[in-house]
Amino acid sequence: MAAPETKVTILDVARHAGVSVGTVSYVLNGTKNVSEARRRLVLAAVSELNYVPNRLAQGLRRGQSRLVGVCLPNMASALFAGLADLLEGIAARSGFEVVQVLSQQDPELEYRRLSALLAHRLAGLLLVPSARSGASLDLVMREGLPTVILDRTPTQQRFDEIIIDNRAAMQDAVARFVALGHRRLLFIVSYPHLITTRQRIEAFRHTARASGLRMSAEVMQRGDDAADFAARLAAQLCRPDRPTGLIASNTRVGLWMIRALQALGLAWPRDVSLLAFEHPDWADIVQPPLSVIEHPTAEMATLAWEMLARRMREPAAPPRRIELQATLVQRASMGCCAADGHETIPIPHAEVEAT
Amino acid sequence: MAAPETKVTILDVARHAGVSVGTVSYVLNGTKNVSEARRRLVLAAVSELNYVPNRLAQGLRRGQSRLVGVCLPNMASALFAGLADLLEGIAARSGFEVVQVLSQQDPELEYRRLSALLAHRLAGLLLVPSARSGASLDLVMREGLPTVILDRTPTQQRFDEIIIDNRAAMQDAVARFVALGHRRLLFIVSYPHLITTRQRIEAFRHTARASGLRMSAEVMQRGDDAADFAARLAAQLCRPDRPTGLIASNTRVGLWMIRALQALGLAWPRDVSLLAFEHPDWADIVQPPLSVIEHPTAEMATLAWEMLARRMREPAAPPRRIELQATLVQRASMGCCAADGHETIPIPHAEVEAT
DNA sequence: TTGTAGGCGTTATCAA
DNA sequence: TTGATAACGCCTACAA
């Protein structure tokens, strides 16, 4: 029971049990049949000496570690933080450790970080790619690293993927707005080049066009400066043909959008209706509560791990893609469009913010 | 430039450069002087073959990996998610990888997860301990693993620590409430046994007593059931001597608190004033905006890493403790206490929620 | 069924 | 300054 100061090795166990190192290894890995008597001896020695196999040596010998990379854009988004939380738990229960990498949406950084990871001989990789991650993908493909891509599907399908049906989600979103009488919508995005965003924009425009109504469906970028964003949003909302419905492309955009509206002294759904992608935990406590498009995070994590486990077993299997549906949770932030919405709205603080 | 399919080793580099493996190693690690001519040869071969040292072999030989453990309770709290984000970046810039472990506030799980980590021969550990993590701490101490403890100080000071002055923070909080005329406060906590919580409770009661006023300072547990929590909170707020100021011990509690108040049809600061520890990103968008006690996350992360780096260099140095100040950001959620606050408030939905 | 020994890729010691 | 070589701890083919 006493914990030995210096590291106990498989050789110590072997000696203590009066068997050879081979036997110890066989018992621990179940690689070969070992007589019950010696099995007991070995296990007794193991627990007595408190032996834990050195993962470094194991990995070197086996050619790979028990490490799984989890590469996400950041930890600030509810979606990514949720995935990180879930994946760590699942990986741990399967005997793997998660090594965490954040790309900060920067393809260069992502590439460098992934290269560094590879030197650790990962057993697998779970990746939410950044906008231009061609090089990163080539890298892991070249290395033959078992990889599952989450949330964002690359143009080529070379990997296992677990993604969201962004088109359907957006189609539903537009349909709901239309049903409430809205005809002019604004989609606010942060990374227009992201495939996720592109799919949503496409569906946004297409659904509006296909409605057969006289609709306008515009797209606006968030940018990196909150004050500037507020000013630009104000400009949009001052126009006589202003949008009556706003859709935010993620948690962060949703937050900025709400801050901007509050700074402008606007209320929802009175002045404008709101909807946000992803599922921030604060969505139901802003007043009125925010409608959201919820990602099935738990399901994504579970399925991603299953895919990765299978890929690790069968590296050559053809790539699979699983597409999950997001759920629109409609709350009070979406209201009926007053009249035809062509009256302008007063923006008390617009000038203050526009500086 | 062409990426070789099979892994290139130090031996390949040596052969390609026409030198011995030792020389390559010396050049790469700067361990010994190597003539300029051979140095060039080696570096050329390295870049030509695209050689990256195998971390597993390196670690085995050196006796430790380039992995640093980061053990946090979860990813749902703004504080922990922020720390995870920052620490990953800092570690990466120092050439380390972060292996992520979540204890979910469970000491057993924490212990198991840390044991598993140790087999990877970590270079260091950054740890936010759970409530009863004596065993975990003994474990890492026994192993002699360079460790820095964040946010929660254990009773014994055996480790480097970077913590928050919870007493001062709470003292300030109570003082502000008192200045606004409040005399009856309720502190809502989730983990009463956490040292952080205990320190805050102590300061909470002490400051109230030391004010010399007739104050009541009560503590309430959040529990695990939201409906039950709302009911209990309602019960508190129905009493004629109800609290007029509520303090939430963290992000999650703050969220539950606000949900409960909204469900009860109460408004702040009209019916009750609010303050929350930690700094959720939604604090300024709830209406009226929530006052918070903000942790200096970035500073915590930076200093923690510096401490760890120093501890890795000098394992035997005496343990240090750095205490940082939290900042109370007062917003509209804290208002003056109306009259003596002894009038009861109507709770429209109390019965619905109390089921 | 069990033991022996070679090798995974590095680093570091010891000669040259 | 450089090269050969012995570990590091583990797994596994091979021999017994």
XYZ file of C-alpha atoms (C1' of nucleotides) in Angstrom, chain A residues 9-10 26 32 51 53-54 58 61, chain D residues 8-16:
18
model
C 8.287 -0.916 -13.507
C 7.028 -4.100 -15.002
C 0.267 -11.068 -20.823
C -2.117 -14.729 -23.948
C 1.990 -0.571 -10.485
C 2.211 0.968 -16.798
C 4.256 3.813 -18.200
C 3.705 1.624 -23.965
C 6.416 0.249 -28.245
C 14.468 4.387 -20.706
C 9.872 0.671 -19.898
C 7.147 -1.988 -22.517
C 5.393 -5.627 -25.845
C 5.799 -9.715 -28.463
C 8.035 -13.099 -31.618
C 10.431 -16.906 -30.696
C 12.397 -20.513 -28.093
C 11.959 -23.708 -24.464
